[in-house]
């Protein structure tokens, strides 16, 4: 029997390359599975033949049926098995009185339809994670036309491997703290919306249990959770529940950006060298690979752990030195955050991103990550708190406390960003101009005095001239100072704005689970679920609460460290600025 494959992503054939145009969801027949170079030969239902990227298709079982279109993944099957025969019969009876299609499979659908979505809007605060590109500088020469390649590092996936999977830009969405906060928020929200749709990567979300069905009932009602190999323990420390931290930590250095090209030089991109400090073995990744990692982490951990967005993509100025420097700085900050997290840093997908050794290993790990069923709300099935179960009242109190704090911090961070933006503009605009005007006015006055011809005023004229020049030098110092102190404070706040923008979704997931448990008494009374089902639901919501508390303890410890460091740096740089001889002399003159 001929091997069939399902197309996972649209692919447009290049003219003259013997390629075959295919569309997502299409079934093709594989005529040659190993053409080489990441390609296979296939035939569509029209009889047309051609080459298709191997990563764009999913081989179907020998019976030719699509295992995903039927919704029979392991986790989906666990959810369906959660209802006993008596429950199924009761649901069927209820469904006969319900005109909504498929409602018989949902024990809540017969009576709670009017309440759906209410809890999601209760925490509708917070901007989406914001990424930003550097301000464009058209006068900057292009210094990045160096030859492609790092001899000391694995070159990464071949340039023809998945070039059409994603471009290096997707629209003019760059922003910075030089711009109005409204436009920056809009840009962040536009990218943040991919949290729900993940459309930029065309990820088939039906493959991921957490996104295949709305709500948390899939996890809460699963009759028997799979025994995953990747267990995430939660222990109780001095400050409450916490993740288990690895015995040794590591960071990842993002450096050495190089310009590469594809399609005979028609398309260009920047590739970065990544070097984990625990292995000192480098790998190279393009921005689109970072974007793939972000999407995978978001799909897998986003229900429990905030995954802030990457810096936004950009259409123009992508190869200018200033933009590349800013992007590399922000990619470095993002990777450092991920390396710092005890769950993210130890996850298989993150380790594979940093430690693959060749193209085959990259492809294998990439496919495995995209098929991961322990994603979305099902990530909680991997967590094992070493603590007694919590009651529903305490769970709800913990959830409310997290929501209240993160909302308040989000407001505080936004206020500081707004004030910082205004101060930056003033320091780089009106304020230096004021010092320049004073300096020029003093020098003009000295010029007028010197025209008098009176010999006894030479020293006075020279002093006034030097004072004018001093004020012009101070103008330059004032304009450059924000880069030495305010920049780091603003970057730290941008990062935390990204983290805080993730919490409404996380809080919403927890509130949804709590509401389902509250509703479970009615379901037990109507025999839609058993008493044991309800007890399991309470236990699983307790696990979710422990995970939320562990994440908040990690968040708080990082927050204290980060703001202590960045505010100390800001104040030290401010003191040095005012102790600069030029500034000090002007201050003394004014006194």
C-alpha positions as a Python dict, from the first residue, in 0.01 Angstrom:
ca = {
    (1, 'X'): (0, 0, 0),
    (2, 'X'): (135, 348, -94),
    (3, 'X'): (249, 567, 196),
    (4, 'X'): (25, 862, 264),
    (5, 'X'): (117, 1188, 435),
    (6, 'X'): (-77, 1482, 570),
    (7, 'X'): (47, 1832, 484),
    (8, 'X'): (94, 2039, 802),
    (9, 'X'): (189, 2374, 646),
    (10, 'X'): (122, 2551, 316),
    (11, 'X'): (410, 2530, 72),
    (12, 'X'): (437, 2729, -252),
    (13, 'X'): (658, 2573, -520),
    (14, 'X'): (941, 2777, -667),
    (15, 'X'): (919, 2787, -1051),
    (16, 'X'): (1172, 2566, -1223),
    (17, 'X'): (1270, 2374, -906),
    (18, 'X'): (1057, 2063, -964),
    (19, 'X'): (860, 2140, -647),
    (20, 'X'): (495, 2067, -569),
    (21, 'X'): (257, 2327, -426),
    (22, 'X'): (60, 2180, -132),
    (23, 'X'): (-187, 2320, 120),
    (24, 'X'): (-230, 2254, 491),
    (25, 'X'): (-454, 1953, 555),
    (26, 'X'): (-403, 1803, 208),
    (27, 'X'): (-327, 1430, 181),
    (28, 'X'): (-51, 1334, -63),
    (29, 'X'): (106, 1006, -171),
    (30, 'X'): (480, 974, -109),
    (31, 'X'): (654, 838, -417),
    (32, 'X'): (1012, 883, -290),
    (33, 'X'): (1057, 939, 84),
    (34, 'X'): (1428, 1020, 80),
    (35, 'X'): (1527, 1250, -202),
    (36, 'X'): (1788, 1409, 25),
    (37, 'X'): (1853, 1755, 163),
    (38, 'X'): (1532, 1759, 364),
    (39, 'X'): (1302, 1685, 68),
    (40, 'X'): (1072, 1405, -40),
    (41, 'X'): (881, 1344, -362),
    (42, 'X'): (503, 1331, -349),
    (43, 'X'): (192, 1314, -569),
    (44, 'X'): (-133, 1500, -503),
    (45, 'X'): (-484, 1382, -586),
    (46, 'X'): (-459, 1549, -928),
    (47, 'X'): (-165, 1327, -1017),
    (48, 'X'): (86, 1613, -1007),
    (49, 'X'): (428, 1516, -875),
    (50, 'X'): (708, 1718, -721),
    (51, 'X'): (932, 1785, -423),
    (52, 'X'): (795, 1884, -80),
    (53, 'X'): (997, 1970, 235),
    (54, 'X'): (1009, 1670, 470),
    (55, 'X'): (925, 1885, 773),
    (56, 'X'): (604, 2006, 609),
    (57, 'X'): (431, 1669, 615),
    (58, 'X'): (328, 1409, 871),
    (59, 'X'): (344, 1042, 773),
    (60, 'X'): (8, 875, 830),
    (61, 'X'): (-38, 526, 975),
    (62, 'X'): (-60, 237, 733),
    (63, 'X'): (-443, 258, 732),
    (64, 'X'): (-413, 609, 591),
    (65, 'X'): (-618, 773, 867),
    (66, 'X'): (-511, 1102, 1018),
    (67, 'X'): (-456, 1043, 1387),
    (68, 'X'): (-497, 1411, 1469),
    (69, 'X'): (-809, 1490, 1271),
    (70, 'X'): (-996, 1225, 1467),
    (71, 'X'): (-894, 1379, 1799),
    (72, 'X'): (-771, 1048, 1935),
    (73, 'X'): (-442, 1154, 2087),
    (74, 'X'): (-343, 994, 2415),
    (75, 'X'): (-460, 1286, 2625),
    (76, 'X'): (-782, 1325, 2427),
    (77, 'X'): (-856, 959, 2477),
    (78, 'X'): (-794, 998, 2849),
    (79, 'X'): (-1049, 1276, 2856),
    (80, 'X'): (-1307, 1069, 2671),
    (81, 'X'): (-1245, 778, 2905),
    (82, 'X'): (-1312, 1001, 3203),
    (83, 'X'): (-1683, 938, 3179),
    (84, 'X'): (-1804, 597, 3291),
    (85, 'X'): (-2075, 406, 3110),
    (86, 'X'): (-2342, 543, 3344),
    (87, 'X'): (-2211, 894, 3297),
    (88, 'X'): (-2211, 858, 2922),
    (89, 'X'): (-2569, 734, 2935),
    (90, 'X'): (-2673, 1031, 3151),
    (91, 'X'): (-2494, 1270, 2920),
    (92, 'X'): (-2665, 1114, 2619),
    (93, 'X'): (-3000, 1161, 2788),
    (94, 'X'): (-2923, 1522, 2862),
    (95, 'X'): (-2797, 1578, 2510),
    (96, 'X'): (-3130, 1474, 2361),
    (97, 'X'): (-3280, 1788, 2514),
    (98, 'X'): (-3000, 2010, 2402),
    (99, 'X'): (-2983, 2153, 2051),
    (100, 'X'): (-2611, 2230, 2060),
    (101, 'X'): (-2401, 1994, 1853),
    (102, 'X'): (-2157, 1783, 2055),
    (103, 'X'): (-2288, 1897, 2394),
    (104, 'X'): (-2332, 1539, 2511),
    (105, 'X'): (-1953, 1511, 2554),
    (106, 'X'): (-1937, 1809, 2787),
    (107, 'X'): (-2094, 1758, 3132),
    (108, 'X'): (-2120, 2135, 3177),
    (109, 'X'): (-2274, 2227, 2843),
    (110, 'X'): (-2636, 2146, 2928),
    (111, 'X'): (-2667, 2408, 3200),
    (112, 'X'): (-2367, 2636, 3218),
    (113, 'X'): (-2355, 2775, 2863),
    (114, 'X'): (-2473, 3114, 2980),
    (115, 'X'): (-2180, 3137, 3222),
    (116, 'X'): (-1906, 3051, 2976),
    (117, 'X'): (-1631, 3304, 2947),
    (118, 'X'): (-1741, 3521, 3239),
    (119, 'X'): (-1432, 3452, 3447),
    (120, 'X'): (-1202, 3527, 3158),
    (121, 'X'): (-1310, 3888, 3143),
    (122, 'X'): (-1276, 3946, 3516),
    (123, 'X'): (-899, 3987, 3486),
    (124, 'X'): (-887, 4174, 3159),
    (125, 'X'): (-600, 4393, 3271),
    (126, 'X'): (-248, 4422, 3153),
    (127, 'X'): (-93, 4480, 2815),
    (128, 'X'): (36, 4189, 2618),
    (129, 'X'): (410, 4118, 2630),
    (130, 'X'): (593, 4385, 2444),
    (131, 'X'): (906, 4342, 2237),
    (132, 'X'): (1084, 4630, 2077),
    (133, 'X'): (1336, 4700, 1807),
    (134, 'X'): (1592, 4976, 1822),
    (135, 'X'): (1528, 5315, 1671),
    (136, 'X'): (1632, 5324, 1308),
    (137, 'X'): (1948, 5512, 1222),
    (138, 'X'): (1979, 5564, 847),
    (139, 'X'): (2327, 5711, 884),
    (140, 'X'): (2475, 5397, 1032),
    (141, 'X'): (2695, 5210, 786),
    (142, 'X'): (2627, 4845, 726),
    (143, 'X'): (2911, 4658, 892),
    (144, 'X'): (2748, 4317, 883),
    (145, 'X'): (2830, 4205, 528),
    (146, 'X'): (3083, 3957, 658),
    (147, 'X'): (3110, 3609, 520),
    (148, 'X'): (2853, 3368, 659),
    (149, 'X'): (2969, 3100, 894),
    (150, 'X'): (3127, 3033, 1232),
    (151, 'X'): (3405, 2776, 1202),
    (152, 'X'): (3399, 2710, 1576),
    (153, 'X'): (3027, 2635, 1593),
    (154, 'X'): (2780, 2399, 1434),
    (155, 'X'): (2622, 2595, 1150),
    (156, 'X'): (2266, 2504, 1242),
    (157, 'X'): (1997, 2371, 1010),
    (158, 'X'): (2081, 2395, 643),
    (159, 'X'): (1960, 2715, 478),
    (160, 'X'): (1727, 2517, 256),
    (161, 'X'): (1583, 2314, 544),
    (162, 'X'): (1286, 2525, 640),
    (163, 'X'): (1336, 2866, 484),
    (164, 'X'): (973, 2902, 385),
    (165, 'X'): (848, 2799, 729),
    (166, 'X'): (883, 3154, 856),
    (167, 'X'): (1031, 3484, 745),
    (168, 'X'): (1254, 3706, 953),
    (169, 'X'): (989, 3977, 960),
    (170, 'X'): (614, 3989, 968),
    (171, 'X'): (511, 4352, 968),
    (172, 'X'): (616, 4697, 1089),
    (173, 'X'): (563, 4637, 1459),
    (174, 'X'): (889, 4758, 1608),
    (175, 'X'): (872, 4997, 1899),
    (176, 'X'): (1100, 5147, 2158),
    (177, 'X'): (1077, 5358, 2467),
    (178, 'X'): (1140, 5665, 2254),
    (179, 'X'): (784, 5635, 2122),
    (180, 'X'): (451, 5707, 2284),
    (181, 'X'): (340, 5444, 2531),
    (182, 'X'): (12, 5398, 2344),
    (183, 'X'): (179, 5291, 2023),
    (184, 'X'): (420, 5069, 2213),
    (185, 'X'): (132, 4897, 2390),
    (186, 'X'): (-47, 4846, 2062),
    (187, 'X'): (260, 4687, 1907),
    (188, 'X'): (303, 4458, 2205),
    (189, 'X'): (-61, 4358, 2203),
    (190, 'X'): (-48, 4276, 1834),
    (191, 'X'): (230, 4028, 1888),
    (192, 'X'): (85, 3912, 2218),
    (193, 'X'): (-230, 3799, 2041),
    (194, 'X'): (-31, 3512, 1898),
    (195, 'X'): (-59, 3357, 2244),
    (196, 'X'): (-412, 3256, 2154),
    (197, 'X'): (-387, 3190, 1784),
    (198, 'X'): (-20, 3106, 1724),
    (199, 'X'): (-102, 3192, 1364),
    (200, 'X'): (240, 3333, 1283),
    (201, 'X'): (384, 2982, 1290),
    (202, 'X'): (80, 2797, 1155),
    (203, 'X'): (107, 2551, 1443),
    (204, 'X'): (-161, 2279, 1420),
    (205, 'X'): (-290, 2336, 1773),
    (206, 'X'): (-520, 2034, 1756),
    (207, 'X'): (-202, 1839, 1826),
    (208, 'X'): (-174, 1995, 2170),
    (209, 'X'): (-431, 1889, 2430),
    (210, 'X'): (-416, 2217, 2620),
    (211, 'X'): (-533, 2405, 2312),
    (212, 'X'): (-748, 2142, 2143),
    (213, 'X'): (-1041, 2196, 2382),
    (214, 'X'): (-1143, 2513, 2564),
    (215, 'X'): (-1140, 2518, 2942),
    (216, 'X'): (-965, 2304, 3199),
    (217, 'X'): (-1206, 2009, 3215),
    (218, 'X'): (-972, 1803, 2999),
    (219, 'X'): (-718, 1793, 3282),
    (220, 'X'): (-967, 1799, 3569),
    (221, 'X'): (-1182, 1512, 3440),
    (222, 'X'): (-920, 1287, 3282),
    (223, 'X'): (-996, 943, 3425),
    (224, 'X'): (-635, 835, 3436),
    (225, 'X'): (-347, 1068, 3372),
    (226, 'X'): (-53, 935, 3178),
    (227, 'X'): (262, 866, 3377),
    (228, 'X'): (500, 1105, 3208),
    (229, 'X'): (872, 1056, 3214),
    (230, 'X'): (924, 1426, 3281),
    (231, 'X'): (810, 1484, 3638),
    (232, 'X'): (821, 1837, 3782),
    (233, 'X'): (850, 1819, 4162),
    (234, 'X'): (728, 2098, 4388),
    (235, 'X'): (866, 2119, 4742),
    (236, 'X'): (781, 2343, 5039),
    (237, 'X'): (1064, 2573, 5142),
    (238, 'X'): (1102, 2863, 5385),
    (239, 'X'): (877, 3085, 5176),
    (240, 'X'): (624, 2824, 5071),
    (241, 'X'): (596, 2602, 4761),
    (242, 'X'): (889, 2626, 4523),
    (243, 'X'): (1034, 2458, 4216),
    (244, 'X'): (1334, 2232, 4268),
    (245, 'X'): (1642, 2417, 4144),
    (246, 'X'): (1921, 2225, 3968),
    (247, 'X'): (2246, 2177, 4154),
    (248, 'X'): (2434, 2372, 3887),
    (249, 'X'): (2306, 2665, 3687),
    (250, 'X'): (2410, 2799, 3350),
    (251, 'X'): (2361, 3097, 3123),
    (252, 'X'): (2372, 3127, 2745),
    (253, 'X'): (2585, 3389, 2574),
    (254, 'X'): (2427, 3536, 2259),
    (255, 'X'): (2700, 3695, 2046),
    (256, 'X'): (2875, 3728, 1712),
    (257, 'X'): (2586, 3820, 1477),
    (258, 'X'): (2665, 3738, 1115),
    (259, 'X'): (2479, 3817, 797),
    (260, 'X'): (2386, 3520, 581),
    (261, 'X'): (2188, 3483, 261),
    (262, 'X'): (1974, 3231, 76),
    (263, 'X'): (1810, 3194, -263),
    (264, 'X'): (2131, 3302, -437),
    (265, 'X'): (2153, 3617, -230),
    (266, 'X'): (1794, 3734, -286),
    (267, 'X'): (1711, 3698, 85),
    (268, 'X'): (1932, 3783, 379),
    (269, 'X'): (1915, 3715, 750),
    (270, 'X'): (2118, 3756, 1069),
    (271, 'X'): (2237, 3452, 1258),
    (272, 'X'): (2354, 3458, 1620),
    (273, 'X'): (2602, 3235, 1799),
    (274, 'X'): (2473, 3078, 2123),
    (275, 'X'): (2718, 2937, 2376),
    (276, 'X'): (2583, 2772, 2693),
    (277, 'X'): (2824, 2833, 2980),
    (278, 'X'): (2791, 2475, 3106),
    (279, 'X'): (2912, 2314, 2781),
    (280, 'X'): (3102, 2597, 2604),
    (281, 'X'): (2992, 2438, 2276),
    (282, 'X'): (2839, 2686, 2036),
    (283, 'X'): (2540, 2651, 1806),
    (284, 'X'): (2399, 2907, 1564),
    (285, 'X'): (2038, 3020, 1538),
    (286, 'X'): (1843, 3270, 1332),
    (287, 'X'): (1568, 3484, 1481),
    (288, 'X'): (1302, 3251, 1341),
    (289, 'X'): (1451, 2966, 1545),
    (290, 'X'): (1419, 3176, 1860),
    (291, 'X'): (1058, 3242, 1756),
    (292, 'X'): (1001, 2868, 1717),
    (293, 'X'): (1139, 2808, 2068),
    (294, 'X'): (916, 3081, 2210),
    (295, 'X'): (608, 2923, 2051),
    (296, 'X'): (699, 2578, 2180),
    (297, 'X'): (758, 2703, 2536),
    (298, 'X'): (435, 2902, 2520),
    (299, 'X'): (231, 2602, 2403),
    (300, 'X'): (386, 2368, 2657),
    (301, 'X'): (424, 2582, 2971),
    (302, 'X'): (208, 2891, 2909),
    (303, 'X'): (-76, 2773, 3137),
    (304, 'X'): (156, 2761, 3438),
    (305, 'X'): (464, 2974, 3368),
    (306, 'X'): (482, 3324, 3214),
    (307, 'X'): (670, 3313, 2884),
    (308, 'X'): (740, 3672, 2774),
    (309, 'X'): (751, 3754, 2404),
    (310, 'X'): (1069, 3795, 2209),
    (311, 'X'): (1168, 4139, 2075),
    (312, 'X'): (941, 4214, 1780),
    (313, 'X'): (1024, 4149, 1418),
    (314, 'X'): (1097, 4443, 1192),
    (315, 'X'): (1064, 4519, 821),
    (316, 'X'): (1310, 4804, 768),
    (317, 'X'): (1653, 4856, 916),
    (318, 'X'): (1696, 4489, 1004),
    (319, 'X'): (2063, 4489, 902),
    (320, 'X'): (2162, 4819, 1058),
    (321, 'X'): (2420, 4793, 1332),
    (322, 'X'): (2214, 4976, 1595),
    (323, 'X'): (1911, 4751, 1545),
    (324, 'X'): (2117, 4431, 1548),
    (325, 'X'): (2292, 4539, 1867),
    (326, 'X'): (1959, 4614, 2037),
    (327, 'X'): (1802, 4286, 1920),
    (328, 'X'): (2102, 4086, 2036),
    (329, 'X'): (2088, 4257, 2376),
    (330, 'X'): (1721, 4169, 2415),
    (331, 'X'): (1766, 3812, 2290),
    (332, 'X'): (2043, 3781, 2548),
    (333, 'X'): (1812, 3905, 2823),
    (334, 'X'): (1538, 3665, 2709),
    (335, 'X'): (1770, 3365, 2702),
    (336, 'X'): (1912, 3455, 3043),
    (337, 'X'): (1558, 3460, 3184),
    (338, 'X'): (1487, 3118, 3037),
    (339, 'X'): (1817, 2976, 3165),
    (340, 'X'): (1736, 3112, 3510),
    (341, 'X'): (1406, 2926, 3534),
    (342, 'X'): (1447, 2580, 3693),
    (343, 'X'): (1167, 2421, 3489),
    (344, 'X'): (1224, 2589, 3153),
    (345, 'X'): (1603, 2548, 3159),
    (346, 'X'): (1579, 2174, 3232),
    (347, 'X'): (1303, 2106, 2977),
    (348, 'X'): (1384, 1881, 2685),
    (349, 'X'): (1289, 2134, 2416),
    (350, 'X'): (1512, 2405, 2567),
    (351, 'X'): (1807, 2171, 2610),
    (352, 'X'): (1766, 2045, 2255),
    (353, 'X'): (1766, 2403, 2125),
    (354, 'X'): (2107, 2463, 2283),
    (355, 'X'): (2274, 2126, 2247),
    (356, 'X'): (2184, 1969, 1911),
    (357, 'X'): (2490, 1844, 1725),
    (358, 'X'): (2384, 1819, 1364),
    (359, 'X'): (2096, 1881, 1127),
    (360, 'X'): (1942, 1538, 1180),
    (361, 'X'): (1936, 1583, 1557),
    (362, 'X'): (1781, 1930, 1516),
    (363, 'X'): (1502, 1794, 1293),
    (364, 'X'): (1432, 1500, 1522),
    (365, 'X'): (1409, 1721, 1830),
    (366, 'X'): (1198, 1975, 1645),
    (367, 'X'): (942, 1714, 1537),
    (368, 'X'): (932, 1562, 1885),
    (369, 'X'): (866, 1900, 2046),
    (370, 'X'): (586, 1976, 1801),
    (371, 'X'): (415, 1645, 1884),
    (372, 'X'): (440, 1689, 2260),
    (373, 'X'): (101, 1607, 2415),
    (374, 'X'): (197, 1718, 2767),
    (375, 'X'): (117, 2079, 2683),
    (376, 'X'): (-131, 2346, 2780),
    (377, 'X'): (-332, 2251, 3092),
    (378, 'X'): (-195, 1898, 3066),
    (379, 'X'): (142, 2030, 3188),
    (380, 'X'): (-7, 2015, 3539),
    (381, 'X'): (-29, 1637, 3504),
    (382, 'X'): (353, 1629, 3527),
    (383, 'X'): (366, 1818, 3856),
    (384, 'X'): (401, 1645, 4192),
    (385, 'X'): (373, 1866, 4503),
    (386, 'X'): (531, 1716, 4812),
    (387, 'X'): (259, 1864, 5032),
    (388, 'X'): (-97, 1788, 5146),
    (389, 'X'): (-390, 1886, 4926),
    (390, 'X'): (-534, 2235, 4974),
    (391, 'X'): (-901, 2307, 5027),
    (392, 'X'): (-1092, 2513, 4774),
    (393, 'X'): (-1115, 2824, 4993),
    (394, 'X'): (-737, 2844, 5035),
    (395, 'X'): (-685, 2778, 4664),
    (396, 'X'): (-915, 3065, 4574),
    (397, 'X'): (-744, 3299, 4822),
    (398, 'X'): (-400, 3221, 4678),
    (399, 'X'): (-526, 3285, 4325),
    (400, 'X'): (-684, 3619, 4422),
    (401, 'X'): (-365, 3729, 4600),
    (402, 'X'): (-153, 3660, 4291),
    (403, 'X'): (-400, 3839, 4067),
    (404, 'X'): (-409, 4145, 4293),
    (405, 'X'): (-32, 4175, 4322),
    (406, 'X'): (49, 4121, 3955),
    (407, 'X'): (-221, 4372, 3856),
    (408, 'X'): (-78, 4634, 4094),
    (409, 'X'): (279, 4567, 3979),
    (410, 'X'): (170, 4590, 3617),
    (411, 'X'): (28, 4937, 3686),
    (412, 'X'): (347, 5041, 3866),
    (413, 'X'): (573, 4917, 3586),
    (414, 'X'): (367, 5098, 3323),
    (415, 'X'): (381, 5422, 3520),
    (416, 'X'): (759, 5401, 3554),
    (417, 'X'): (791, 5326, 3182),
    (418, 'X'): (578, 5629, 3095),
    (419, 'X'): (778, 5860, 3324),
    (420, 'X'): (1104, 5711, 3196),
    (421, 'X'): (1004, 5768, 2835),
    (422, 'X'): (927, 6132, 2907),
    (423, 'X'): (1254, 6179, 3096),
    (424, 'X'): (1452, 6013, 2815),
    (425, 'X'): (1298, 6246, 2558),
    (426, 'X'): (1374, 6547, 2773),
    (427, 'X'): (1735, 6439, 2834),
    (428, 'X'): (1799, 6378, 2465),
    (429, 'X'): (1596, 6674, 2335),
    (430, 'X'): (1498, 6996, 2515),
    (431, 'X'): (1743, 6976, 2810),
    (432, 'X'): (2068, 6955, 2606),
    (433, 'X'): (1937, 7229, 2380),
    (434, 'X'): (1887, 7452, 2683),
    (435, 'X'): (2249, 7401, 2790),
    (436, 'X'): (2365, 7462, 2433),
    (437, 'X'): (2169, 7788, 2416),
    (438, 'X'): (2323, 7907, 2743),
    (439, 'X'): (2670, 7814, 2618),
    (440, 'X'): (2628, 7993, 2286),
    (441, 'X'): (2478, 8299, 2455),
    (442, 'X'): (2773, 8324, 2693),
    (443, 'X'): (3023, 8295, 2408),
    (444, 'X'): (2835, 8557, 2208),
    (445, 'X'): (2848, 8792, 2505),
    (446, 'X'): (3225, 8734, 2538),
    (447, 'X'): (3263, 8817, 2168),
    (448, 'X'): (3075, 9143, 2217),
    (449, 'X'): (3287, 9233, 2520),
    (450, 'X'): (3610, 9168, 2331),
    (451, 'X'): (3505, 9413, 2059),
    (452, 'X'): (3519, 9704, 2304),
    (453, 'X'): (3897, 9734, 2272),
    (454, 'X'): (3936, 9776, 2645),
    (455, 'X'): (4255, 9593, 2743),
    (456, 'X'): (4166, 9523, 3106),
    (457, 'X'): (3885, 9274, 3032),
    (458, 'X'): (4077, 8994, 2858),
    (459, 'X'): (4065, 8760, 3159),
    (460, 'X'): (3692, 8818, 3200),
    (461, 'X'): (3620, 8750, 2834),
    (462, 'X'): (3827, 8430, 2838),
    (463, 'X'): (3645, 8308, 3149),
    (464, 'X'): (3302, 8376, 2996),
    (465, 'X'): (3407, 8197, 2676),
    (466, 'X'): (3526, 7891, 2869),
    (467, 'X'): (3202, 7888, 3070),
    (468, 'X'): (3007, 7884, 2744),
    (469, 'X'): (3210, 7593, 2611),
    (470, 'X'): (3158, 7410, 2940),
    (471, 'X'): (2783, 7440, 2904),
    (472, 'X'): (2804, 7295, 2552),
    (473, 'X'): (3002, 7000, 2685),
    (474, 'X'): (2743, 6950, 2959),
    (475, 'X'): (2477, 6934, 2688),
    (476, 'X'): (2657, 6632, 2541),
    (477, 'X'): (2693, 6470, 2884),
    (478, 'X'): (2321, 6515, 2954),
    (479, 'X'): (2224, 6363, 2618),
    (480, 'X'): (2449, 6060, 2667),
    (481, 'X'): (2365, 5994, 3034),
    (482, 'X'): (2037, 5798, 2978),
    (483, 'X'): (2232, 5532, 2790),
    (484, 'X'): (2441, 5473, 3102),
    (485, 'X'): (2164, 5439, 3360),
    (486, 'X'): (1805, 5496, 3245),
    (487, 'X'): (1848, 5247, 2959),
    (488, 'X'): (1901, 4954, 3198),
    (489, 'X'): (1612, 5057, 3422),
    (490, 'X'): (1382, 5082, 3120),
    (491, 'X'): (1495, 4747, 2979),
    (492, 'X'): (1430, 4577, 3311),
    (493, 'X'): (1081, 4725, 3321),
    (494, 'X'): (1014, 4617, 2962),
    (495, 'X'): (1105, 4261, 3058),
    (496, 'X'): (876, 4263, 3360),
    (497, 'X'): (598, 4419, 3158),
    (498, 'X'): (629, 4115, 2932),
    (499, 'X'): (610, 3877, 3229),
    (500, 'X'): (314, 4057, 3383),
    (501, 'X'): (130, 4054, 3053),
    (502, 'X'): (120, 3674, 3076),
    (503, 'X'): (-47, 3655, 3417),
    (504, 'X'): (-406, 3735, 3313),
    (505, 'X'): (-413, 3415, 3107),
    (506, 'X'): (-254, 3212, 3387),
    (507, 'X'): (-492, 3355, 3648),
    (508, 'X'): (-781, 3296, 3410),
    (509, 'X'): (-689, 2929, 3376),
    (510, 'X'): (-685, 2888, 3754),
    (511, 'X'): (-1012, 3073, 3803),
    (512, 'X'): (-1171, 2858, 3535),
    (513, 'X'): (-1059, 2544, 3716),
    (514, 'X'): (-1192, 2676, 4047),
    (515, 'X'): (-1530, 2751, 3890),
    (516, 'X'): (-1548, 2399, 3746),
    (517, 'X'): (-1490, 2251, 4092),
    (518, 'X'): (-1760, 2474, 4237),
    (519, 'X'): (-2000, 2351, 3970),
    (520, 'X'): (-1911, 1987, 4027),
    (521, 'X'): (-2169, 1940, 4306),
    (522, 'X'): (-2448, 1991, 4056),
    (523, 'X'): (-2285, 1747, 3818),
    (524, 'X'): (-2261, 1486, 4092),
    (525, 'X'): (-2626, 1545, 4184),
    (526, 'X'): (-2733, 1488, 3824),
    (527, 'X'): (-2504, 1184, 3785),
    (528, 'X'): (-2299, 1353, 3516),
    (529, 'X'): (-1982, 1279, 3712),
    (530, 'X'): (-1910, 1057, 4012),
    (531, 'X'): (-1807, 1164, 4361),
    (532, 'X'): (-1463, 1022, 4290),
    (533, 'X'): (-1444, 1246, 3982),
    (534, 'X'): (-1512, 1547, 4202),
    (535, 'X'): (-1245, 1446, 4453),
    (536, 'X'): (-997, 1409, 4169),
    (537, 'X'): (-1091, 1757, 4047),
    (538, 'X'): (-1020, 1912, 4388),
    (539, 'X'): (-686, 1734, 4407),
    (540, 'X'): (-587, 1853, 4060),
    (541, 'X'): (-686, 2213, 4129),
    (542, 'X'): (-470, 2188, 4441),
    (543, 'X'): (-177, 2084, 4221),
    (544, 'X'): (-242, 2386, 3999),
    (545, 'X'): (-240, 2611, 4306),
    (546, 'X'): (93, 2472, 4426),
    (547, 'X'): (235, 2535, 4078),
    (548, 'X'): (111, 2895, 4085),
    (549, 'X'): (264, 2952, 4428),
    (550, 'X'): (594, 2796, 4322),
    (551, 'X'): (605, 3020, 4016),
    (552, 'X'): (529, 3329, 4223),
    (553, 'X'): (810, 3246, 4468),
    (554, 'X'): (1046, 3221, 4171),
    (555, 'X'): (906, 3548, 4032),
    (556, 'X'): (950, 3733, 4363),
    (557, 'X'): (1307, 3616, 4421),
    (558, 'X'): (1405, 3729, 4070),
    (559, 'X'): (1214, 4057, 4108),
    (560, 'X'): (1400, 4147, 4429),
    (561, 'X'): (1738, 4062, 4277),
    (562, 'X'): (1672, 4242, 3947),
    (563, 'X'): (1534, 4565, 4087),
    (564, 'X'): (1797, 4580, 4359),
    (565, 'X'): (2066, 4556, 4090),
    (566, 'X'): (1917, 4791, 3834),
    (567, 'X'): (1811, 5068, 4076),
    (568, 'X'): (2150, 5054, 4248),
    (569, 'X'): (2318, 5092, 3907),
    (570, 'X'): (2087, 5382, 3818),
    (571, 'X'): (2160, 5573, 4141),
    (572, 'X'): (2535, 5511, 4122),
    (573, 'X'): (2547, 5641, 3765),
    (574, 'X'): (2342, 5945, 3863),
    (575, 'X'): (2583, 6022, 4148),
    (576, 'X'): (2881, 5989, 3913),
    (577, 'X'): (2710, 6219, 3664),
    (578, 'X'): (2659, 6497, 3918),
    (579, 'X'): (3012, 6447, 4051),
    (580, 'X'): (3158, 6495, 3702),
    (581, 'X'): (3391, 6799, 3726),
    (582, 'X'): (3197, 6990, 3462),
    (583, 'X'): (2860, 6936, 3627),
    (584, 'X'): (3003, 6999, 3974),
    (585, 'X'): (3156, 7331, 3867),
    (586, 'X'): (2827, 7449, 3715),
    (587, 'X'): (2643, 7342, 4030),
    (588, 'X'): (2886, 7547, 4243),
    (589, 'X'): (2838, 7849, 4018),
    (590, 'X'): (2463, 7825, 4063),
    (591, 'X'): (2500, 7800, 4442),
}
